[in-house]
């Protein structure tokens, strides 16, 4: 954990420095009439202080023994997370182009089939049910504006 | 007899069919997410928040409240029957609840947690309906300095109560403050930290943020685990505890109720911590503390009552001061804002229909929950058997729909994914998202109060110390911060963690 604390501490410190200079640009205003950069500067100063404390803490404790913390899981599980995230991003990218019904169907199918594998029949059936039910609830009953995309345009939905 | 008139009025509001219907939907969903491990009430509320956009505020808030306290009922079922907490506030219920189930007393454990929950829930609503209006009357006299100091104190207590590293919790709170500053500055009209993105000019929306931090992050870390669940087979003929169990539970329920309510009101308290504390209290007052963990009914009755009492308690600061005490209440704060209601000391007098309607819906909701959770237990057990591999794609889908429909834009979906990845990493690296969310929600109000105070005092910081209420808050916050740092470095992290866990 110590190594990760050091890394995250450095990230926060860099962020604090960035916020600090950007806030100075925004203008501090006066004490009587604090400007848009006033509280951000204070925030960045405290963020800087605590990230330095975190960094120091992770360096000082070096001598002491520390039980190893298993942070990252075996490869197979890792892949599941990476794949789900990639599917999610692709889904978000294609949502407006392909339209809700098609892109959601594909997204569901991929999740059902490839993350925690199920039979094809189950995956296809599950995806269809999920798409239709969610469309009825959100698109029809709650009248959310779900993207129509290519298919919608063809059928003038 | 003002209060009776008000409560009568509240019942008139809640007995309208629409409100009654949404109350039922809320407690039903609450029990559902409570029963299902891997989906907490926080995620459930954000998931359903976009679905309430089209509703008027009263049924919307009634439903969301129902999800919250309903989740507390449902969570115990999973703890007792599967030894996996349905949500975090039922973690301790596993210890003795599951052991009771293994000894064939599952029915009694489920029964006592539903009955204890009902008692605690009802008592806490009664105290809430008396305390909140009284507190609001006092708070009407508060000016910007008082609000700034109160929020600051709240945030510091919250970070103090957070698990794990104090420094990390403070960093999270500061990050939350920073995130709240993104977007247009309402005073000067200048854009702050938008990185040139037009979409960020209104700031980050809380819904995709919390969906990411609690929804997506939760799924990702669940995907890591091999979730195998074994439901204990029980006959549900005996849902009522026997005479001896009753005798032992009464005290635990009463103690749990008061512990829970008080911890609910305190910033950073709430259902989870109160259930742990209540378990500790029961162990201490018991004549056989060594038997805890082997199926003591007190260890189920106390914490389950406490987490329900806490749900009532934490509504007090939100509805009377307009300041949320924990993450769940921060979500309600956001929900109220989305529906055009600014939580403040004026809430009760300006929207009595909302305040009393929601309070009275809780009385009715608790009765509904008692019915849902006692005779219908077998139904929930069936739902428990739904495997996670069927469930998680649906949660993903709900998150995407929810964040998309806020502005009908994919941008919010990406915000959600961003916070999902961040939340997952936070979990791994020991950063708790609660202080971040709280600071994010309160940031805007805090900044406004801060700037107004300085304008009032002609730029003197002494205004925060000259006014007694503000001075007490600041003093307490500083004291807490200083002592906790001393404590923190003296007995380094691990002991602190074990203190909270134990």
XYZ file of C-alpha atoms in Angstrom:
659
model
C 0.000 0.000 0.000
C 2.927 2.319 0.795
C 4.045 2.479 -2.831
C 0.540 3.367 -3.952
C 0.221 6.023 -1.270
C 3.407 7.578 -2.575
C 2.114 7.550 -6.157
C -1.335 8.919 -5.319
C 0.252 11.472 -3.002
C 2.360 12.778 -5.866
C -0.685 12.891 -8.147
C -2.625 14.942 -5.595
C 0.319 17.256 -5.089
C 0.595 17.915 -8.821
C -3.145 18.501 -8.985
C -2.921 20.923 -6.043
C -0.175 22.896 -7.770
C -2.193 23.073 -10.993
C -5.289 24.265 -9.140
C -3.219 26.813 -7.243
C -1.861 28.537 -10.343
C -5.117 28.320 -12.245
C -6.912 29.908 -9.262
C -4.406 32.731 -9.150
C -5.273 33.380 -12.790
C -8.943 33.506 -11.920
C -8.321 36.297 -9.472
C -8.338 36.227 -5.705
C -10.369 39.380 -5.294
C -10.099 41.164 -1.981
C -10.901 39.977 1.515
C -13.918 42.263 1.461
C -15.088 40.869 -1.854
C -13.456 37.471 -2.446
C -13.036 36.646 -6.113
C -13.649 33.398 -8.003
C -10.158 32.118 -7.224
C -10.263 32.724 -3.465
C -11.674 29.478 -2.120
C -9.992 27.363 -4.835
C -6.634 28.740 -3.697
C -7.389 27.807 -0.098
C -8.548 24.372 -1.256
C -5.361 23.822 -3.245
C -3.139 24.905 -0.359
C -4.727 22.433 2.030
C -4.748 19.725 -0.637
C -1.047 20.370 -1.128
C -0.338 20.154 2.608
C -2.165 16.868 3.047
C -0.652 15.295 -0.062
C 2.813 16.196 1.231
C 1.871 14.580 4.556
C 0.754 11.474 2.687
C 4.009 11.368 0.721
C 6.106 11.861 3.864
C 4.150 9.216 5.705
C 4.723 6.684 2.949
C 8.449 7.428 2.924
C 9.024 7.527 6.688
C 7.371 4.210 7.336
C 9.755 2.520 4.948
C 11.696 0.848 7.730
C 8.725 -0.773 9.351
C 7.448 -4.111 8.212
C 4.168 -4.037 6.455
C 1.961 -6.959 5.607
C 1.641 -7.118 1.860
C -1.722 -6.030 0.630
C -3.086 -7.863 -2.368
C -4.477 -5.078 -4.457
C -4.601 -6.431 -7.944
C -6.496 -9.590 -8.735
C -5.447 -12.446 -11.024
C -5.409 -11.917 -14.746
C -8.728 -13.563 -15.599
C -10.666 -11.276 -13.296
C -8.708 -8.301 -14.554
C -9.814 -9.038 -18.081
C -13.433 -9.053 -17.025
C -13.101 -5.583 -15.631
C -11.216 -4.253 -18.644
C -13.677 -5.844 -21.048
C -16.731 -4.515 -19.197
C -15.248 -1.050 -19.191
C -14.402 -1.210 -22.890
C -17.897 -2.443 -23.707
C -19.290 0.388 -21.652
C -17.225 2.990 -23.475
C -18.066 1.555 -26.901
C -21.720 1.487 -25.918
C -21.619 5.140 -24.876
C -19.915 6.063 -28.148
C -22.397 4.177 -30.313
C -25.537 5.058 -28.360
C -26.511 8.096 -30.395
C -25.356 6.703 -33.742
C -26.933 3.259 -33.584
C -29.888 4.291 -31.492
C -31.028 2.978 -28.147
C -32.581 -0.322 -29.190
C -29.749 -1.685 -31.311
C -26.804 -0.470 -29.258
C -28.377 -1.590 -25.990
C -29.122 -5.014 -27.423
C -25.514 -5.454 -28.478
C -24.205 -4.129 -25.162
C -26.393 -6.491 -23.163
C -25.486 -9.406 -25.409
C -21.774 -8.807 -24.954
C -22.076 -8.475 -21.199
C -24.233 -11.586 -20.868
C -22.102 -13.640 -23.194
C -18.512 -12.636 -22.616
C -18.062 -11.370 -19.065
C -19.669 -14.165 -17.073
C -20.424 -16.543 -19.957
C -23.942 -17.855 -20.333
C -25.535 -19.982 -23.043
C -26.215 -18.178 -26.329
C -29.949 -18.780 -25.999
C -30.002 -17.314 -22.499
C -27.856 -14.351 -23.517
C -29.968 -13.481 -26.562
C -33.230 -13.922 -24.704
C -32.000 -11.924 -21.721
C -30.775 -9.092 -23.919
C -34.070 -8.846 -25.788
C -36.047 -8.792 -22.550
C -33.727 -6.180 -21.021
C -33.932 -3.921 -24.086
C -37.684 -4.123 -24.435
C -38.467 -3.776 -20.732
C -36.136 -0.828 -20.258
C -37.519 0.785 -23.418
C -41.072 0.395 -22.186
C -40.276 1.734 -18.724
C -38.020 4.639 -19.681
C -38.954 5.402 -23.282
C -42.705 4.898 -23.095
C -43.845 5.195 -19.479
C -41.395 7.813 -18.246
C -41.112 9.470 -21.659
C -37.349 9.830 -21.517
C -35.836 10.926 -24.789
C -33.790 7.873 -25.713
C -31.684 8.271 -28.837
C -33.324 6.862 -31.979
C -30.238 6.551 -34.176
C -30.043 4.927 -37.611
C -32.817 2.386 -37.169
C -35.179 4.956 -35.744
C -34.566 7.237 -38.692
C -35.272 4.466 -41.188
C -38.556 3.598 -39.549
C -39.407 7.188 -38.638
C -39.920 6.294 -34.983
C -51.692 20.963 19.524
C -50.020 22.231 16.478
C -48.100 19.076 15.834
C -51.215 16.916 15.726
C -52.774 19.194 13.134
C -49.577 19.032 11.135
C -49.409 15.265 11.302
C -53.051 15.037 10.327
C -52.255 17.285 7.392
C -49.313 15.071 6.496
C -51.506 12.013 6.451
C -53.928 13.801 4.151
C -51.045 14.379 1.774
C -49.680 10.871 1.906
C -53.062 9.180 1.624
C -53.542 10.602 -1.842
C -53.381 7.551 -4.110
C -50.360 8.820 -6.080
C -48.291 9.366 -2.976
C -49.385 6.130 -1.394
C -48.476 4.308 -4.595
C -45.007 5.795 -4.777
C -44.475 5.104 -1.101
C -45.115 1.453 -1.847
C -42.871 1.478 -4.907
C -40.140 3.037 -2.771
C -40.258 0.569 0.104
C -40.597 -2.326 -2.330
C -37.508 -1.265 -4.276
C -35.769 -0.530 -1.016
C -36.328 -4.051 0.232
C -35.254 -5.383 -3.149
C -31.928 -3.556 -3.210
C -31.477 -4.323 0.458
C -31.873 -8.019 -0.238
C -29.592 -8.006 -3.274
C -25.947 -7.851 -2.247
C -23.793 -5.634 -4.416
C -26.342 -2.893 -4.793
C -26.613 -0.505 -1.887
C -29.333 2.042 -1.189
C -27.063 4.900 -2.330
C -26.681 3.401 -5.793
C -30.376 2.530 -5.882
C -31.426 6.088 -5.075
C -29.239 7.572 -7.794
C -30.431 4.932 -10.234
C -34.040 5.863 -9.613
C -33.467 9.595 -9.304
C -33.691 10.256 -13.062
C -36.915 8.282 -13.131
C -38.455 10.848 -10.781
C -37.684 13.864 -12.978
C -41.174 13.834 -14.414
C -42.863 13.425 -11.030
C -43.825 16.249 -8.735
C -41.488 16.616 -5.752
C -43.683 15.057 -3.043
C -44.138 11.588 -4.521
C -40.541 11.671 -5.723
C -39.070 12.329 -2.281
C -41.528 9.925 -0.643
C -40.351 7.189 -2.981
C -36.638 7.915 -2.528
C -37.029 7.973 1.258
C -38.821 4.641 1.015
C -35.854 3.152 -0.813
C -33.546 4.295 1.956
C -35.352 2.957 4.988
C -36.674 -0.004 3.009
C -33.096 -0.985 2.247
C -32.412 -1.248 5.976
C -35.153 -3.848 6.330
C -34.054 -5.850 3.315
C -30.375 -5.879 4.185
C -30.881 -8.067 7.239
C -32.487 -10.868 5.223
C -29.347 -11.489 3.191
C -27.103 -11.176 6.226
C -29.072 -13.761 8.150
C -29.689 -16.279 5.397
C -26.558 -16.053 3.264
C -23.969 -14.504 5.564
C -23.363 -11.765 2.985
C -24.563 -8.313 4.011
C -27.218 -7.045 1.611
C -25.913 -3.578 2.300
C -23.239 -2.134 4.550
C -25.490 -1.339 7.498
C -26.220 -5.039 7.923
C -22.622 -6.216 8.146
C -22.784 -6.856 11.893
C -26.077 -8.675 11.535
C -24.129 -11.450 9.818
C -22.191 -12.194 12.996
C -25.062 -13.449 15.101
C -27.871 -13.540 12.569
C -26.210 -16.151 10.389
C -25.256 -18.223 13.422
C -28.870 -18.122 14.561
C -29.931 -19.315 11.117
C -27.458 -22.195 11.284
C -28.972 -23.204 14.576
C -32.417 -23.280 13.017
C -33.546 -19.938 14.401
C -33.568 -18.061 11.088
C -37.244 -17.312 11.468
C -36.742 -15.744 14.864
C -33.781 -13.686 13.625
C -35.706 -12.412 10.616
C -38.748 -11.767 12.771
C -36.905 -9.825 15.450
C -35.067 -7.696 12.912
C -38.297 -6.762 11.170
C -40.051 -6.015 14.450
C -37.055 -4.145 15.881
C -36.765 -2.190 12.640
C -40.419 -1.281 12.809
C -40.236 -0.128 16.423
C -37.029 1.850 15.893
C -38.244 3.321 12.633
C -41.478 4.516 14.156
C -39.896 5.994 17.284
C -37.288 7.814 15.237
C -39.965 9.334 13.005
C -41.839 10.553 16.076
C -38.685 12.244 17.407
C -37.961 13.588 13.927
C -41.396 15.179 13.656
C -40.890 16.927 16.992
C -37.202 17.812 16.723
C -36.930 19.030 13.139
C -39.445 21.908 13.346
C -37.990 23.012 16.689
C -34.457 23.025 15.316
C -35.581 24.844 12.180
C -37.031 27.645 14.305
C -33.651 28.132 15.952
C -31.836 27.877 12.636
C -33.919 30.668 11.133
C -31.706 33.052 13.076
C -28.536 31.671 11.459
C -26.614 33.891 9.090
C -23.929 33.015 6.527
C -21.121 32.724 9.140
C -23.115 30.165 11.136
C -23.832 28.137 8.039
C -20.249 28.198 6.900
C -19.000 27.031 10.296
C -21.703 24.385 10.619
C -20.861 22.919 7.219
C -17.159 23.046 7.966
C -17.706 21.266 11.268
C -19.942 18.718 9.559
C -17.305 17.972 6.937
C -14.580 17.581 9.526
C -16.642 15.282 11.716
C -17.464 13.290 8.592
C -13.834 12.869 7.625
C -13.032 11.965 11.224
C -15.657 9.225 11.163
C -14.445 7.872 7.829
C -12.686 4.544 7.956
C -9.001 4.176 7.330
C -6.480 6.935 6.866
C -7.434 10.372 8.159
C -5.156 12.105 5.656
C -6.774 10.276 2.779
C -10.240 11.220 4.020
C -9.201 14.879 4.221
C -7.745 14.685 0.716
C -11.023 13.264 -0.515
C -12.994 16.073 1.119
C -10.731 18.671 -0.491
C -11.073 16.982 -3.875
C -14.833 17.140 -3.429
C -14.599 20.853 -2.676
C -12.487 21.357 -5.764
C -14.947 19.422 -7.944
C -17.773 21.605 -6.652
C -15.870 24.674 -7.813
C -15.815 23.515 -11.431
C -18.159 25.454 -13.686
C -19.402 29.009 -13.681
C -18.782 31.066 -10.572
C -22.198 32.424 -9.654
C -20.837 35.667 -8.201
C -18.419 36.812 -10.888
C -19.763 34.826 -13.832
C -16.311 33.492 -14.651
C -15.743 29.918 -15.770
C -13.548 27.919 -13.453
C -11.545 24.799 -14.330
C -13.763 23.900 -17.294
C -10.741 23.019 -19.467
C -12.523 24.753 -22.306
C -15.365 22.245 -22.263
C -18.704 23.936 -22.710
C -20.441 21.000 -21.100
C -18.645 21.700 -17.855
C -19.852 25.285 -17.610
C -22.766 24.226 -15.397
C -20.416 22.182 -13.281
C -20.335 18.437 -12.794
C -23.717 16.842 -12.299
C -24.062 14.871 -9.099
C -26.102 12.037 -10.616
C -23.500 10.604 -13.032
C -20.811 11.275 -10.449
C -22.477 9.265 -7.699
C -23.608 6.616 -10.171
C -20.005 6.164 -11.152
C -18.587 6.217 -7.639
C -21.187 3.912 -6.120
C -22.791 2.063 -9.033
C -20.112 1.341 -11.622
C -17.291 1.076 -9.085
C -19.340 -1.405 -7.083
C -20.003 -3.630 -10.111
C -16.358 -3.570 -11.111
C -15.169 -4.672 -7.703
C -17.879 -7.323 -7.538
C -16.690 -8.710 -10.866
C -13.395 -9.431 -9.153
C -14.944 -11.766 -6.689
C -16.269 -15.214 -7.286
C -19.648 -14.745 -5.783
C -21.016 -18.025 -4.638
C -23.997 -17.833 -2.422
C -25.538 -20.521 -0.366
C -28.925 -19.763 0.996
C -29.723 -21.510 4.242
C -32.855 -23.532 3.828
C -35.340 -22.629 6.452
C -38.959 -23.184 7.051
C -40.666 -19.937 7.650
C -43.401 -21.244 9.862
C -41.793 -19.786 12.934
C -41.341 -16.103 12.302
C -41.927 -15.088 15.851
C -39.241 -15.299 18.451
C -40.022 -17.353 21.528
C -40.628 -15.874 24.951
C -37.013 -15.998 26.085
C -35.809 -14.376 22.875
C -38.392 -11.636 23.256
C -37.260 -10.938 26.789
C -33.653 -10.578 25.678
C -34.474 -8.446 22.653
C -36.628 -5.734 24.186
C -33.734 -3.938 25.868
C -31.538 -4.317 22.806
C -34.197 -2.800 20.562
C -34.728 0.194 22.839
C -30.986 0.818 23.249
C -30.450 0.346 19.506
C -33.167 2.873 18.763
C -31.562 5.631 20.795
C -28.002 4.877 19.752
C -29.140 4.820 16.140
C -31.126 8.023 16.268
C -28.366 10.040 17.909
C -25.707 8.727 15.529
C -28.028 9.454 12.636
C -28.144 13.135 13.528
C -24.350 13.465 13.855
C -22.528 14.305 10.615
C -20.857 11.277 9.122
C -22.896 8.992 11.332
C -25.848 7.247 9.856
C -26.994 3.690 9.495
C -23.681 1.901 9.044
C -21.790 3.239 12.032
C -24.804 3.089 14.321
C -25.224 -0.628 13.654
C -21.581 -1.226 14.634
C -21.854 0.905 17.764
C -25.084 -0.763 18.788
C -23.444 -4.176 18.478
C -20.643 -2.916 20.707
C -23.139 -1.593 23.258
C -25.023 -4.887 23.348
C -21.826 -6.795 23.872
C -20.860 -4.510 26.728
C -24.148 -4.612 28.632
C -24.580 -8.347 28.124
C -23.863 -10.768 30.944
C -22.389 -13.162 28.394
C -20.291 -11.038 26.053
C -18.246 -14.106 25.156
C -21.272 -15.691 23.525
C -21.604 -12.952 20.926
C -20.934 -14.302 17.470
C -22.527 -17.631 18.303
C -26.091 -16.629 17.595
C -27.140 -14.139 20.269
C -30.465 -12.554 19.386
C -29.391 -9.268 21.034
C -26.690 -8.966 18.386
C -29.374 -8.987 15.731
C -32.084 -6.966 17.445
C -29.818 -4.076 18.515
C -27.999 -3.270 15.261
C -31.060 -3.819 13.095
C -33.030 -1.389 15.252
C -30.135 1.052 15.268
C -29.767 1.255 11.508
C -33.452 1.986 11.103
C -33.499 4.598 13.838
C -30.531 6.241 12.138
C -32.471 6.699 8.917
C -34.994 8.802 10.823
C -32.292 10.651 12.725
C -30.299 11.753 9.720
C -33.306 13.463 8.186
C -33.276 15.938 11.103
C -30.325 18.112 10.021
C -31.319 17.932 6.361
C -34.921 19.010 6.819
C -34.355 21.518 9.613
C -30.988 23.104 8.742
C -30.713 22.211 5.096
C -27.413 20.469 5.814
C -27.056 16.769 4.978
C -25.418 14.620 7.649
C -24.150 11.809 5.440
C -23.843 10.689 1.851
C -27.380 9.366 1.670
C -28.696 12.709 2.849
C -26.410 14.481 0.394
C -28.248 12.563 -2.311
C -31.577 13.714 -0.909
C -30.201 17.241 -0.857
C -29.396 16.890 -4.545
C -32.781 15.304 -5.247
C -34.583 18.204 -3.573
C -32.533 20.689 -5.603
C -33.332 18.844 -8.822
C -37.010 19.200 -7.962
C -36.587 22.901 -7.401
C -36.589 22.891 -3.615
C -33.704 24.473 -1.739
C -33.212 22.644 1.560
C -32.961 25.299 4.279
C -34.477 26.216 7.646
C -37.375 27.665 5.653
C -38.261 24.318 4.131
C -40.748 23.312 6.825
C -42.624 26.607 6.801
C -42.552 27.086 3.041
C -43.355 23.543 1.987
C -45.305 22.016 4.898
C -46.990 19.674 2.432
C -43.609 18.227 1.488
C -42.202 18.029 5.006
C -45.230 16.554 6.746
C -46.152 14.446 3.744
C -42.733 12.797 3.669
C -42.703 12.287 7.449
C -46.128 10.683 7.462
C -45.203 8.548 4.468
C -42.519 7.062 6.696
C -45.092 5.919 9.254
C -47.068 4.250 6.520
C -43.979 2.971 4.760
C -42.837 1.253 7.945
C -46.150 -0.556 8.229
C -45.891 -1.610 4.573
C -42.379 -2.867 5.239
C -43.479 -4.931 8.202
C -45.954 -6.679 5.934
C -43.467 -6.994 3.075
C -40.781 -8.401 5.316
C -42.581 -10.832 7.544
C -45.084 -12.868 5.533
C -43.313 -12.294 2.222
C -39.855 -13.434 3.292
C -39.969 -16.533 1.034
C -40.413 -14.269 -1.979
C -37.251 -12.319 -1.158
C -35.373 -15.556 -0.665
C -36.269 -16.465 -4.238
C -34.915 -13.140 -5.459
C -31.699 -13.828 -3.576
C -31.142 -16.721 -5.905
C -30.906 -14.469 -8.962
C -27.252 -14.902 -9.930
C -24.990 -11.888 -10.168
C -24.119 -12.649 -13.779
C -27.719 -11.896 -14.688
C -27.865 -8.889 -12.466
C -24.788 -6.848 -13.277
C -25.541 -6.144 -16.972
C -28.869 -4.720 -15.861
C -27.248 -2.453 -13.267
C -24.825 -1.231 -15.935
C -27.763 -0.527 -18.218
C -29.687 1.397 -15.544
C -26.633 3.515 -14.823
C -26.246 4.406 -18.488
C -29.933 5.216 -18.995
C -29.994 7.215 -15.783
C -27.027 9.387 -16.605
C -28.033 9.786 -20.253
C -31.529 11.014 -19.476
C -30.368 13.869 -17.227
C -29.498 16.060 -20.178
C -30.063 13.646 -23.056
C -26.373 13.677 -23.693
C -23.630 11.087 -23.870
C -21.330 13.498 -22.066
C -22.936 12.588 -18.747
C -22.407 8.905 -19.537
C -18.698 9.580 -19.910
C -18.670 11.560 -16.679
C -20.197 8.503 -15.046
C -17.628 6.146 -16.567
C -14.832 8.489 -15.457
C -16.051 8.480 -11.873
C -16.677 4.752 -12.108
C -13.021 4.093 -12.870
C -11.965 6.614 -10.251
C -14.253 5.052 -7.651
C -12.914 1.592 -8.416
C -9.338 2.802 -7.953
C -10.311 4.659 -4.762
C -11.684 1.418 -3.383
C -8.472 -0.393 -4.166
C -6.232 2.270 -2.750
C -8.115 2.868 0.472
C -9.813 6.160 -0.331
C -13.386 6.468 0.849
C -15.727 8.306 -1.514
C -18.110 9.578 1.205
C -16.151 12.738 2.174
C -15.723 13.572 -1.510
C -19.436 13.376 -2.251
C -20.374 15.319 0.869
C -17.885 18.083 0.204
C -18.972 18.193 -3.426
C -22.615 18.639 -2.485
C -21.959 21.199 0.232
C -19.173 23.012 -1.606
C -21.330 25.508 -3.471
C -23.295 26.476 -0.394
C -20.173 26.646 1.705
C -18.477 28.979 -0.737
C -21.513 31.240 -0.922
C -21.746 31.436 2.865
C -18.013 32.077 3.104
C -18.026 34.948 0.632
C -21.148 36.511 2.103
C -19.683 36.337 5.598
C -16.550 38.147 4.505
C -18.622 40.799 2.767
C -20.635 41.241 5.964
C -17.545 41.701 8.069
C -15.667 43.960 5.645
C -13.132 41.251 5.058
C -12.440 40.264 8.642
C -12.122 36.559 9.389
C -13.026 37.334 12.993
C -16.689 37.212 12.030
C -16.458 33.416 12.301
C -15.234 33.729 15.879
C -17.242 36.699 17.085
C -20.551 34.960 16.719
C -21.066 32.356 19.449
C -22.640 29.517 17.455
C -20.110 29.878 14.684
C -17.246 30.067 17.179
C -18.353 26.892 18.940
C -18.538 25.022 15.628
C -15.131 26.221 14.455
C -13.605 25.525 17.858
C -15.011 22.019 17.945
C -13.864 21.329 14.384
C -10.329 22.488 15.170
C -10.202 20.539 18.412
C -11.323 17.405 16.626
C -8.792 17.885 13.868
C -5.898 18.503 16.243
C -6.709 15.678 18.650
C -7.296 13.234 15.853
C -3.947 14.079 14.313
C -2.233 13.523 17.640
C -4.150 10.301 18.139
C -3.441 9.311 14.572
C 0.300 9.643 14.836
C 0.506 8.164 18.283
C -1.218 4.943 17.577
C -0.876 4.798 13.888
C -3.601 3.780 11.437
C -4.090 0.126 12.181
C -5.297 0.598 15.703
C -7.645 3.278 14.573
C -9.105 0.935 12.018
C -9.512 -1.879 14.494
C -11.181 0.525 16.905
C -13.809 1.381 14.362
C -14.209 -2.175 13.183
C -14.439 -3.535 16.698
